[in-house]
Amino acid sequence: QVQLVESGGGSVQAGGSLRLACAASGVDPRHTCRAWFRQVPGKEREAVATIYTGVTRNYGFRYADSVKGRFTVSHDNAKDTAYLQMENLEPDDTAMYYCAAGPPQRGTCFRGPDGFDYWGQGTQVTVSS
């Protein structure tokens, strides 16, 4: 049974920090991409950050322009847990955050939600002014 479980969300004041975690189990080892998405009511789900967890490619990691310099994605291979360290949070970062797993496609992990096979239940992040 494939399972992805997010944790670490909560409420924080602008300028604060949060660290999200996504613990995965049962994921096909060929699904070497891990991604963080976020979504607010009435808007499309958007990719925030992705990381390649394999050892045979150099796809690295990617960030949405809106979070570059503030968010850092990482992955613990032993635990198959992805993290999203969020610094200097802004009110516009408020959203439900989801983690996802899938295979790389055409040399990238950074793509739309349809490219990912497995999803967590989401964790809410709320940033107040």
XYZ file of C-alpha atoms in Angstrom, residues 13 16 35 39 45 56 62 69 79 86-87 89 91 96-97 106 119 123 129:
19
model
C 3.193 35.103 11.501
C 8.271 33.050 10.425
C 7.287 17.227 -5.204
C -3.497 24.968 -3.497
C -2.805 23.424 -7.719
C 21.873 7.901 -11.751
C 13.592 23.085 -8.816
C 15.492 31.960 -1.864
C 13.425 7.250 5.658
C 10.042 27.372 4.569
C 11.653 30.604 5.717
C 6.900 33.105 5.101
C 0.667 35.699 3.618
C -2.929 23.523 1.605
C 0.408 21.874 0.896
C 11.954 14.137 -20.106
C -0.358 12.059 -3.190
C -1.229 19.889 5.507
C 0.276 39.572 8.540
